[in-house]
mmCIF file of N, CA and C in Angstrom:
data_model
loop_
_atom_site.group_PDB
_atom_site.id
_atom_site.type_symbol
_atom_site.label_atom_id
_atom_site.label_comp_id
_atom_site.label_asym_id
_atom_site.label_seq_id
_atom_site.Cartn_x
_atom_site.Cartn_y
_atom_site.Cartn_z
ATOM 1 N N ARG K 1 14.853 -9.584 -7.204
ATOM 2 C CA ARG K 1 14.719 -10.490 -8.325
ATOM 3 C C ARG K 1 13.882 -9.846 -9.419
ATOM 4 N N ALA K 2 14.097 -8.554 -9.599
ATOM 5 C CA ALA K 2 13.294 -7.785 -10.551
ATOM 6 C C ALA K 2 13.413 -8.312 -11.974
ATOM 7 N N ALA K 3 14.619 -8.650 -12.402
ATOM 8 C CA ALA K 3 14.806 -9.136 -13.772
ATOM 9 C C ALA K 3 14.040 -10.429 -13.998
ATOM 10 N N GLU K 4 14.054 -11.319 -13.015
ATOM 11 C CA GLU K 4 13.325 -12.582 -13.126
ATOM 12 C C GLU K 4 11.819 -12.338 -13.209
ATOM 13 N N VAL K 5 11.319 -11.444 -12.379
ATOM 14 C CA VAL K 5 9.895 -11.111 -12.412
ATOM 15 C C VAL K 5 9.517 -10.499 -13.757
ATOM 16 N N ALA K 6 10.349 -9.602 -14.265
ATOM 17 C CA ALA K 6 10.071 -8.964 -15.558
ATOM 18 C C ALA K 6 10.025 -10.005 -16.681
ATOM 19 N N ARG K 7 10.953 -10.954 -16.669
ATOM 20 C CA ARG K 7 10.953 -11.997 -17.706
ATOM 21 C C ARG K 7 9.708 -12.875 -17.599
ATOM 22 N N LEU K 8 9.359 -13.262 -16.399
ATOM 23 C CA LEU K 8 8.161 -14.085 -16.209
ATOM 24 C C LEU K 8 6.901 -13.345 -16.644
ATOM 25 N N ARG K 9 6.822 -12.081 -16.274
ATOM 26 C CA ARG K 9 5.651 -11.293 -16.670
ATOM 27 C C ARG K 9 5.558 -11.209 -18.189
ATOM 28 N N ALA K 10 6.674 -10.932 -18.847
ATOM 29 C CA ALA K 10 6.677 -10.821 -20.303
ATOM 30 C C ALA K 10 6.276 -12.140 -20.964
ATOM 31 N N ALA K 11 6.715 -13.247 -20.396
ATOM 32 C CA ALA K 11 6.440 -14.549 -20.991
ATOM 33 C C ALA K 11 5.032 -15.060 -20.691
ATOM 34 N N LEU K 12 4.562 -14.825 -19.491
ATOM 35 C CA LEU K 12 3.301 -15.434 -19.061
ATOM 36 C C LEU K 12 2.084 -14.521 -19.116
ATOM 37 N N ALA K 13 2.261 -13.258 -18.762
ATOM 38 C CA ALA K 13 1.108 -12.357 -18.655
ATOM 39 C C ALA K 13 1.567 -10.908 -18.794
ATOM 40 N N PRO K 14 1.870 -10.466 -20.013
ATOM 41 C CA PRO K 14 2.402 -9.107 -20.188
ATOM 42 C C PRO K 14 1.484 -8.009 -19.654
ATOM 43 N N HIS K 15 0.193 -8.278 -19.561
ATOM 44 C CA HIS K 15 -0.779 -7.297 -19.073
ATOM 45 C C HIS K 15 -0.811 -7.213 -17.539
ATOM 46 N N LEU K 16 -0.188 -8.186 -16.885
ATOM 47 C CA LEU K 16 -0.186 -8.254 -15.432
ATOM 48 C C LEU K 16 0.563 -7.068 -14.833
ATOM 49 N N GLU K 17 0.021 -6.496 -13.765
ATOM 50 C CA GLU K 17 0.706 -5.412 -13.069
ATOM 51 C C GLU K 17 1.339 -5.931 -11.797
ATOM 52 N N VAL K 18 2.503 -5.389 -11.483
ATOM 53 C CA VAL K 18 3.240 -5.810 -10.294
ATOM 54 C C VAL K 18 3.107 -4.746 -9.217
ATOM 55 N N MET K 19 2.646 -5.181 -8.035
ATOM 56 C CA MET K 19 2.609 -4.314 -6.856
ATOM 57 C C MET K 19 3.776 -4.727 -5.973
ATOM 58 N N ALA K 20 4.618 -3.777 -5.605
ATOM 59 C CA ALA K 20 5.810 -4.083 -4.822
ATOM 60 C C ALA K 20 5.750 -3.386 -3.475
ATOM 61 N N ASP K 21 5.923 -4.154 -2.420
ATOM 62 C CA ASP K 21 5.885 -3.630 -1.057
ATOM 63 C C ASP K 21 7.264 -3.084 -0.700
ATOM 64 N N VAL K 22 7.314 -1.797 -0.413
ATOM 65 C CA VAL K 22 8.555 -1.125 -0.045
ATOM 66 C C VAL K 22 8.794 -1.374 1.445
ATOM 67 N N PHE K 23 9.957 -1.859 1.798
ATOM 68 C CA PHE K 23 10.270 -2.186 3.197
ATOM 69 C C PHE K 23 9.160 -3.061 3.783
ATOM 70 N N VAL K 24 8.927 -4.168 3.154
ATOM 71 C CA VAL K 24 7.853 -5.087 3.516
ATOM 72 C C VAL K 24 7.809 -5.334 5.028
ATOM 73 N N LYS K 25 6.587 -5.424 5.562
ATOM 74 C CA LYS K 25 6.428 -5.640 7.006
ATOM 75 C C LYS K 25 7.076 -6.951 7.431
ATOM 76 N N HIS K 26 7.409 -7.035 8.670
ATOM 77 C CA HIS K 26 8.066 -8.191 9.275
ATOM 78 C C HIS K 26 9.477 -8.411 8.730
ATOM 79 N N ALA K 27 10.088 -7.394 8.163
ATOM 80 C CA ALA K 27 11.450 -7.517 7.638
ATOM 81 C C ALA K 27 12.259 -6.306 8.080
ATOM 82 N N VAL K 28 13.558 -6.421 7.983
ATOM 83 C CA VAL K 28 14.452 -5.321 8.337
ATOM 84 C C VAL K 28 15.226 -4.930 7.085
ATOM 85 N N PRO K 29 15.145 -3.653 6.678
ATOM 86 C CA PRO K 29 15.872 -3.232 5.467
ATOM 87 C C PRO K 29 17.381 -3.204 5.713
ATOM 88 N N PRO K 30 18.153 -3.253 4.644
ATOM 89 C CA PRO K 30 19.611 -3.149 4.794
ATOM 90 C C PRO K 30 19.999 -1.820 5.450
ATOM 91 N N ALA K 31 21.024 -1.855 6.252
ATOM 92 C CA ALA K 31 21.505 -0.638 6.931
ATOM 93 C C ALA K 31 21.841 0.440 5.915
ATOM 94 N N GLY K 32 21.366 1.652 6.194
ATOM 95 C CA GLY K 32 21.679 2.794 5.349
ATOM 96 C C GLY K 32 20.737 3.020 4.182
ATOM 97 N N LEU K 33 19.902 2.051 3.851
ATOM 98 C CA LEU K 33 18.969 2.200 2.736
ATOM 99 C C LEU K 33 17.751 2.985 3.205
ATOM 100 N N THR K 34 17.436 4.084 2.534
ATOM 101 C CA THR K 34 16.255 4.864 2.893
ATOM 102 C C THR K 34 15.040 4.325 2.162
ATOM 103 N N ILE K 35 13.877 4.636 2.683
ATOM 104 C CA ILE K 35 12.657 4.183 2.021
ATOM 105 C C ILE K 35 12.506 4.854 0.658
ATOM 106 N N GLU K 36 12.994 6.083 0.538
ATOM 107 C CA GLU K 36 12.944 6.765 -0.762
ATOM 108 C C GLU K 36 13.791 6.022 -1.792
ATOM 109 N N GLN K 37 14.996 5.596 -1.386
ATOM 110 C CA GLN K 37 15.866 4.858 -2.300
ATOM 111 C C GLN K 37 15.248 3.516 -2.692
ATOM 112 N N ALA K 38 14.709 2.824 -1.715
ATOM 113 C CA ALA K 38 14.100 1.524 -1.988
ATOM 114 C C ALA K 38 12.894 1.669 -2.913
ATOM 115 N N ALA K 39 12.067 2.676 -2.679
ATOM 116 C CA ALA K 39 10.890 2.899 -3.518
ATOM 117 C C ALA K 39 11.296 3.239 -4.950
ATOM 118 N N ALA K 40 12.269 4.110 -5.105
ATOM 119 C CA ALA K 40 12.742 4.479 -6.443
ATOM 120 C C ALA K 40 13.311 3.264 -7.163
ATOM 121 N N ASP K 41 14.053 2.441 -6.454
ATOM 122 C CA ASP K 41 14.636 1.252 -7.071
ATOM 123 C C ASP K 41 13.541 0.297 -7.543
ATOM 124 N N LEU K 42 12.519 0.082 -6.727
ATOM 125 C CA LEU K 42 11.417 -0.798 -7.114
ATOM 126 C C LEU K 42 10.655 -0.254 -8.313
ATOM 127 N N TYR K 43 10.409 1.040 -8.314
ATOM 128 C CA TYR K 43 9.573 1.647 -9.353
ATOM 129 C C TYR K 43 10.346 1.889 -10.651
ATOM 130 N N GLU K 44 11.520 2.465 -10.532
ATOM 131 C CA GLU K 44 12.263 2.866 -11.729
ATOM 132 C C GLU K 44 13.091 1.730 -12.332
ATOM 133 N N ARG K 45 13.782 0.973 -11.510
ATOM 134 C CA ARG K 45 14.634 -0.092 -12.019
ATOM 135 C C ARG K 45 13.944 -1.448 -11.980
ATOM 136 N N GLY K 46 13.169 -1.676 -10.924
ATOM 137 C CA GLY K 46 12.531 -2.973 -10.748
ATOM 138 C C GLY K 46 11.290 -3.184 -11.594
ATOM 139 N N GLY K 47 10.713 -2.116 -12.103
ATOM 140 C CA GLY K 47 9.549 -2.246 -12.974
ATOM 141 C C GLY K 47 8.223 -2.422 -12.265
ATOM 142 N N ALA K 48 8.165 -2.100 -10.981
ATOM 143 C CA ALA K 48 6.885 -2.190 -10.271
ATOM 144 C C ALA K 48 5.905 -1.180 -10.858
ATOM 145 N N ASP K 49 4.660 -1.597 -10.986
ATOM 146 C CA ASP K 49 3.620 -0.694 -11.490
ATOM 147 C C ASP K 49 3.006 0.124 -10.365
ATOM 148 N N THR K 50 2.965 -0.450 -9.184
ATOM 149 C CA THR K 50 2.383 0.187 -8.011
ATOM 150 C C THR K 50 3.273 -0.096 -6.810
ATOM 151 N N LEU K 51 3.458 0.917 -5.978
ATOM 152 C CA LEU K 51 4.212 0.749 -4.733
ATOM 153 C C LEU K 51 3.233 0.546 -3.585
ATOM 154 N N VAL K 52 3.611 -0.300 -2.639
ATOM 155 C CA VAL K 52 2.797 -0.576 -1.463
ATOM 156 C C VAL K 52 3.646 -0.251 -0.241
ATOM 157 N N VAL K 53 3.089 0.546 0.661
ATOM 158 C CA VAL K 53 3.772 0.839 1.920
ATOM 159 C C VAL K 53 2.898 0.302 3.043
ATOM 160 N N SER K 54 3.487 -0.584 3.835
ATOM 161 C CA SER K 54 2.764 -1.243 4.918
ATOM 162 C C SER K 54 3.275 -0.765 6.267
ATOM 163 N N GLY K 55 2.501 -1.051 7.277
ATOM 164 C CA GLY K 55 2.949 -0.784 8.633
ATOM 165 C C GLY K 55 3.925 -1.865 9.068
ATOM 166 N N PRO K 56 4.374 -1.805 10.301
ATOM 167 C CA PRO K 56 5.398 -2.741 10.773
ATOM 168 C C PRO K 56 4.899 -4.169 10.992
ATOM 169 N N ALA K 57 3.591 -4.370 11.024
ATOM 170 C CA ALA K 57 3.035 -5.706 11.246
ATOM 171 C C ALA K 57 1.604 -5.741 10.723
ATOM 172 N N THR K 58 1.065 -6.927 10.615
ATOM 173 C CA THR K 58 -0.305 -7.095 10.137
ATOM 174 C C THR K 58 -1.264 -6.245 10.961
ATOM 175 N N GLY K 59 -2.086 -5.465 10.269
ATOM 176 C CA GLY K 59 -3.087 -4.636 10.929
ATOM 177 C C GLY K 59 -2.568 -3.327 11.485
ATOM 178 N N ARG K 60 -1.267 -3.073 11.392
ATOM 179 C CA ARG K 60 -0.703 -1.825 11.921
ATOM 180 C C ARG K 60 -0.433 -0.872 10.766
ATOM 181 N N GLN K 61 -0.877 0.362 10.932
ATOM 182 C CA GLN K 61 -0.763 1.341 9.851
ATOM 183 C C GLN K 61 0.669 1.825 9.667
ATOM 184 N N PRO K 62 0.990 2.236 8.434
ATOM 185 C CA PRO K 62 2.289 2.861 8.218
ATOM 186 C C PRO K 62 2.310 4.264 8.827
ATOM 187 N N ASP K 63 3.475 4.717 9.131
ATOM 188 C CA ASP K 63 3.671 6.070 9.650
ATOM 189 C C ASP K 63 3.337 7.057 8.527
ATOM 190 N N PRO K 64 2.388 7.978 8.736
ATOM 191 C CA PRO K 64 2.039 8.936 7.688
ATOM 192 C C PRO K 64 3.239 9.745 7.181
ATOM 193 N N SER K 65 4.208 10.019 8.046
ATOM 194 C CA SER K 65 5.383 10.768 7.588
ATOM 195 C C SER K 65 6.220 9.937 6.616
ATOM 196 N N VAL K 66 6.227 8.628 6.779
ATOM 197 C CA VAL K 66 6.927 7.746 5.843
ATOM 198 C C VAL K 66 6.195 7.740 4.502
ATOM 199 N N LEU K 67 4.872 7.682 4.549
ATOM 200 C CA LEU K 67 4.087 7.766 3.308
ATOM 201 C C LEU K 67 4.375 9.061 2.577
ATOM 202 N N ALA K 68 4.425 10.147 3.317
ATOM 203 C CA ALA K 68 4.700 11.453 2.710
ATOM 204 C C ALA K 68 6.072 11.473 2.039
ATOM 205 N N ARG K 69 7.054 10.828 2.652
ATOM 206 C CA ARG K 69 8.400 10.775 2.072
ATOM 207 C C ARG K 69 8.393 10.006 0.751
ATOM 208 N N VAL K 70 7.685 8.890 0.707
ATOM 209 C CA VAL K 70 7.601 8.110 -0.534
ATOM 210 C C VAL K 70 6.870 8.916 -1.601
ATOM 211 N N ARG K 71 5.788 9.580 -1.214
ATOM 212 C CA ARG K 71 5.009 10.381 -2.174
ATOM 213 C C ARG K 71 5.865 11.519 -2.746
ATOM 214 N N ARG K 72 6.618 12.193 -1.891
ATOM 215 C CA ARG K 72 7.491 13.288 -2.381
ATOM 216 C C ARG K 72 8.580 12.755 -3.311
ATOM 217 N N ALA K 73 9.121 11.597 -2.996
ATOM 218 C CA ALA K 73 10.196 11.030 -3.809
ATOM 219 C C ALA K 73 9.703 10.566 -5.174
ATOM 220 N N LEU K 74 8.475 10.066 -5.237
ATOM 221 C CA LEU K 74 7.928 9.512 -6.480
ATOM 222 C C LEU K 74 6.477 9.943 -6.657
ATOM 223 N N PRO K 75 6.251 11.217 -6.919
ATOM 224 C CA PRO K 75 4.865 11.699 -6.983
ATOM 225 C C PRO K 75 4.044 11.046 -8.095
ATOM 226 N N GLU K 76 4.709 10.529 -9.113
ATOM 227 C CA GLU K 76 3.994 9.928 -10.243
ATOM 228 C C GLU K 76 3.623 8.469 -10.006
ATOM 229 N N ALA K 77 4.198 7.830 -9.008
ATOM 230 C CA ALA K 77 3.986 6.404 -8.772
ATOM 231 C C ALA K 77 2.661 6.154 -8.061
ATOM 232 N N PRO K 78 1.866 5.207 -8.548
ATOM 233 C CA PRO K 78 0.688 4.789 -7.788
ATOM 234 C C PRO K 78 1.142 4.229 -6.441
ATOM 235 N N LEU K 79 0.471 4.642 -5.373
ATOM 236 C CA LEU K 79 0.891 4.269 -4.019
ATOM 237 C C LEU K 79 -0.307 3.753 -3.227
ATOM 238 N N LEU K 80 -0.171 2.550 -2.687
ATOM 239 C CA LEU K 80 -1.222 1.938 -1.881
ATOM 240 C C LEU K 80 -0.742 1.711 -0.457
ATOM 241 N N ILE K 81 -1.687 1.730 0.476
ATOM 242 C CA ILE K 81 -1.428 1.368 1.860
ATOM 243 C C ILE K 81 -1.605 -0.145 1.950
ATOM 244 N N GLY K 82 -0.612 -0.846 2.509
ATOM 245 C CA GLY K 82 -0.658 -2.299 2.539
ATOM 246 C C GLY K 82 -1.165 -2.893 3.837
ATOM 247 N N SER K 83 -1.279 -2.101 4.885
ATOM 248 C CA SER K 83 -1.801 -2.637 6.141
ATOM 249 C C SER K 83 -2.248 -1.495 7.040
ATOM 250 N N GLY K 84 -3.170 -1.814 7.926
ATOM 251 C CA GLY K 84 -3.541 -0.885 8.982
ATOM 252 C C GLY K 84 -4.583 0.161 8.653
ATOM 253 N N ALA K 85 -5.128 0.160 7.446
ATOM 254 C CA ALA K 85 -6.161 1.148 7.118
ATOM 255 C C ALA K 85 -7.476 0.739 7.778
ATOM 256 N N ASN K 86 -8.139 1.716 8.377
ATOM 257 C CA ASN K 86 -9.445 1.477 8.986
ATOM 258 C C ASN K 86 -10.267 2.761 8.897
ATOM 259 N N ARG K 87 -11.497 2.705 9.371
ATOM 260 C CA ARG K 87 -12.392 3.878 9.289
ATOM 261 C C ARG K 87 -11.776 5.124 9.897
ATOM 262 N N SER K 88 -11.120 4.970 11.027
ATOM 263 C CA SER K 88 -10.662 6.148 11.758
ATOM 264 C C SER K 88 -9.412 6.789 11.162
ATOM 265 N N ASN K 89 -8.592 6.045 10.431
ATOM 266 C CA ASN K 89 -7.369 6.642 9.898
ATOM 267 C C ASN K 89 -7.355 6.773 8.382
ATOM 268 N N LEU K 90 -8.424 6.371 7.741
ATOM 269 C CA LEU K 90 -8.482 6.351 6.284
ATOM 270 C C LEU K 90 -8.199 7.714 5.659
ATOM 271 N N ALA K 91 -8.821 8.749 6.156
ATOM 272 C CA ALA K 91 -8.626 10.087 5.585
ATOM 273 C C ALA K 91 -7.174 10.529 5.684
ATOM 274 N N ALA K 92 -6.547 10.306 6.833
ATOM 275 C CA ALA K 92 -5.151 10.714 7.015
ATOM 276 C C ALA K 92 -4.222 9.928 6.101
ATOM 277 N N LEU K 93 -4.458 8.635 5.946
ATOM 278 C CA LEU K 93 -3.599 7.818 5.085
ATOM 279 C C LEU K 93 -3.766 8.185 3.613
ATOM 280 N N LEU K 94 -5.005 8.473 3.218
ATOM 281 C CA LEU K 94 -5.253 8.797 1.809
ATOM 282 C C LEU K 94 -4.801 10.203 1.424
ATOM 283 N N GLU K 95 -4.313 10.975 2.396
ATOM 284 C CA GLU K 95 -3.683 12.255 2.050
ATOM 285 C C GLU K 95 -2.416 12.008 1.246
ATOM 286 N N HIS K 96 -1.815 10.831 1.416
ATOM 287 C CA HIS K 96 -0.542 10.520 0.768
ATOM 288 C C HIS K 96 -0.632 9.369 -0.222
ATOM 289 N N ALA K 97 -1.684 8.572 -0.159
ATOM 290 C CA ALA K 97 -1.772 7.363 -0.975
ATOM 291 C C ALA K 97 -2.984 7.417 -1.898
ATOM 292 N N ASP K 98 -2.958 6.546 -2.895
ATOM 293 C CA ASP K 98 -4.036 6.487 -3.877
ATOM 294 C C ASP K 98 -5.120 5.484 -3.514
ATOM 295 N N GLY K 99 -4.831 4.610 -2.579
ATOM 296 C CA GLY K 99 -5.800 3.601 -2.191
ATOM 297 C C GLY K 99 -5.263 2.751 -1.061
ATOM 298 N N VAL K 100 -6.066 1.775 -0.657
ATOM 299 C CA VAL K 100 -5.692 0.909 0.462
ATOM 300 C C VAL K 100 -5.974 -0.545 0.109
ATOM 301 N N ILE K 101 -5.195 -1.410 0.721
ATOM 302 C CA ILE K 101 -5.460 -2.844 0.697
ATOM 303 C C ILE K 101 -5.948 -3.157 2.105
ATOM 304 N N VAL K 102 -7.131 -3.737 2.214
ATOM 305 C CA VAL K 102 -7.682 -3.978 3.554
ATOM 306 C C VAL K 102 -7.849 -5.461 3.822
ATOM 307 N N GLY K 103 -7.798 -5.794 5.077
ATOM 308 C CA GLY K 103 -7.991 -7.172 5.502
ATOM 309 C C GLY K 103 -8.430 -7.203 6.941
ATOM 310 N N THR K 104 -7.481 -7.038 7.843
ATOM 311 C CA THR K 104 -7.738 -7.177 9.271
ATOM 312 C C THR K 104 -8.839 -6.245 9.770
ATOM 313 N N SER K 105 -8.879 -5.024 9.250
ATOM 314 C CA SER K 105 -9.840 -4.046 9.779
ATOM 315 C C SER K 105 -11.288 -4.381 9.435
ATOM 316 N N ILE K 106 -11.513 -5.322 8.530
ATOM 317 C CA ILE K 106 -12.891 -5.705 8.201
ATOM 318 C C ILE K 106 -13.177 -7.156 8.603
ATOM 319 N N LYS K 107 -12.313 -7.704 9.454
ATOM 320 C CA LYS K 107 -12.500 -9.076 9.922
ATOM 321 C C LYS K 107 -13.229 -9.069 11.261
ATOM 322 N N GLN K 108 -13.836 -10.180 11.594
ATOM 323 C CA GLN K 108 -14.586 -10.301 12.845
ATOM 324 C C GLN K 108 -13.680 -10.289 14.068
ATOM 325 N N GLY K 109 -12.431 -10.583 13.903
ATOM 326 C CA GLY K 109 -11.489 -10.606 15.026
ATOM 327 C C GLY K 109 -10.067 -10.559 14.499
ATOM 328 N N SER K 110 -9.489 -11.721 14.264
ATOM 329 C CA SER K 110 -8.114 -11.790 13.782
ATOM 330 C C SER K 110 -8.087 -11.893 12.261
ATOM 331 N N ALA K 111 -6.893 -11.832 11.703
ATOM 332 C CA ALA K 111 -6.721 -11.854 10.248
ATOM 333 C C ALA K 111 -7.276 -13.117 9.603
ATOM 334 N N SER K 112 -7.343 -14.214 10.345
ATOM 335 C CA SER K 112 -7.830 -15.473 9.775
ATOM 336 C C SER K 112 -9.352 -15.626 9.881
ATOM 337 N N ASP K 113 -10.023 -14.702 10.555
ATOM 338 C CA ASP K 113 -11.473 -14.773 10.717
ATOM 339 C C ASP K 113 -12.193 -14.294 9.455
ATOM 340 N N PRO K 114 -13.480 -14.628 9.333
ATOM 341 C CA PRO K 114 -14.263 -14.167 8.184
ATOM 342 C C PRO K 114 -14.433 -12.642 8.176
ATOM 343 N N VAL K 115 -14.749 -12.118 7.008
ATOM 344 C CA VAL K 115 -15.041 -10.690 6.865
ATOM 345 C C VAL K 115 -16.362 -10.390 7.567
ATOM 346 N N ASP K 116 -16.374 -9.287 8.278
ATOM 347 C CA ASP K 116 -17.582 -8.802 8.947
ATOM 348 C C ASP K 116 -18.263 -7.829 7.988
ATOM 349 N N ARG K 117 -19.436 -8.172 7.528
ATOM 350 C CA ARG K 117 -20.142 -7.360 6.524
ATOM 351 C C ARG K 117 -20.335 -5.911 6.994
ATOM 352 N N ARG K 118 -20.685 -5.726 8.271
ATOM 353 C CA ARG K 118 -20.900 -4.373 8.797
ATOM 354 C C ARG K 118 -19.611 -3.565 8.773
ATOM 355 N N LEU K 119 -18.513 -4.175 9.192
ATOM 356 C CA LEU K 119 -17.235 -3.459 9.178
ATOM 357 C C LEU K 119 -16.816 -3.098 7.751
ATOM 358 N N ALA K 120 -17.035 -4.019 6.818
ATOM 359 C CA ALA K 120 -16.692 -3.758 5.423
ATOM 360 C C ALA K 120 -17.551 -2.626 4.861
ATOM 361 N N THR K 121 -18.842 -2.656 5.159
ATOM 362 C CA THR K 121 -19.751 -1.609 4.698
ATOM 363 C C THR K 121 -19.361 -0.254 5.284
ATOM 364 N N ASP K 122 -19.013 -0.230 6.563
ATOM 365 C CA ASP K 122 -18.589 1.016 7.214
ATOM 366 C C ASP K 122 -17.307 1.568 6.592
ATOM 367 N N LEU K 123 -16.368 0.679 6.262
ATOM 368 C CA LEU K 123 -15.122 1.126 5.650
ATOM 369 C C LEU K 123 -15.371 1.707 4.261
ATOM 370 N N VAL K 124 -16.221 1.066 3.483
ATOM 371 C CA VAL K 124 -16.556 1.586 2.153
ATOM 372 C C VAL K 124 -17.231 2.951 2.280
ATOM 373 N N ALA K 125 -18.124 3.113 3.230
ATOM 374 C CA ALA K 125 -18.786 4.408 3.444
ATOM 375 C C ALA K 125 -17.759 5.475 3.814
ATOM 376 N N ALA K 126 -16.805 5.118 4.662
ATOM 377 C CA ALA K 126 -15.752 6.072 5.038
ATOM 378 C C ALA K 126 -14.905 6.435 3.830
ATOM 379 N N ALA K 127 -14.595 5.464 2.990
ATOM 380 C CA ALA K 127 -13.803 5.737 1.779
ATOM 381 C C ALA K 127 -14.560 6.659 0.831
ATOM 382 N N ARG K 128 -15.844 6.443 0.697
ATOM 383 C CA ARG K 128 -16.657 7.316 -0.166
ATOM 384 C C ARG K 128 -16.687 8.736 0.384
ATOM 385 N N ALA K 129 -16.760 8.876 1.697
ATOM 386 C CA ALA K 129 -16.757 10.213 2.312
ATOM 387 C C ALA K 129 -15.428 10.904 2.069
ATOM 388 N N VAL K 130 -14.336 10.161 2.172
ATOM 389 C CA VAL K 130 -13.004 10.737 1.898
ATOM 390 C C VAL K 130 -12.930 11.158 0.432
ATOM 391 N N ALA K 131 -13.414 10.301 -0.469
ATOM 392 C CA ALA K 131 -13.358 10.597 -1.902
ATOM 393 C C ALA K 131 -14.130 11.872 -2.243
ATOM 394 N N ARG K 132 -15.237 12.119 -1.558
ATOM 395 C CA ARG K 132 -16.006 13.351 -1.801
ATOM 396 C C ARG K 132 -15.227 14.587 -1.387
ATOM 397 N N ASP K 133 -14.360 14.431 -0.382
ATOM 398 C CA ASP K 133 -13.585 15.554 0.132
ATOM 399 C C ASP K 133 -12.309 15.837 -0.656
ATOM 400 N N ILE K 134 -11.934 14.932 -1.564
ATOM 401 C CA ILE K 134 -10.716 15.116 -2.356
ATOM 402 C C ILE K 134 -11.050 15.934 -3.590
ATOM 403 N N PRO K 135 -10.365 17.070 -3.802
ATOM 404 C CA PRO K 135 -10.634 17.889 -4.977
ATOM 405 C C PRO K 135 -10.300 17.147 -6.260
ATOM 406 N N ALA K 136 -11.111 17.345 -7.272
ATOM 407 C CA ALA K 136 -10.887 16.693 -8.568
ATOM 408 C C ALA K 136 -9.743 17.337 -9.321
#
């Protein structure tokens, strides 16, 4: 529904940016459609400002090889991790992505629980350490 989203954005909030989840979790893509094709369609034709690649379910990380495929197909597109980022895998995921969307990994237990301040602080520290290791 890219055309509808574009019209709404133009009418209501032209400054608004659209983040589009490629092969959104909990869904099955059409047979034969590659993630590269879907990402290009969202970014080039659909008008997405940022692409999001998620793992197969809440809290599960995307396959790094899939991230690499999206990055190679659209090196200019901003790319975020939509699920599964945590302290232990952050560096590996950020080899291919520009940032992460976090939730479950900083919660006290399940996705519906409150944020755990210590876990959030630890994740930010890990992100800062990764950022120091990335060449400018």
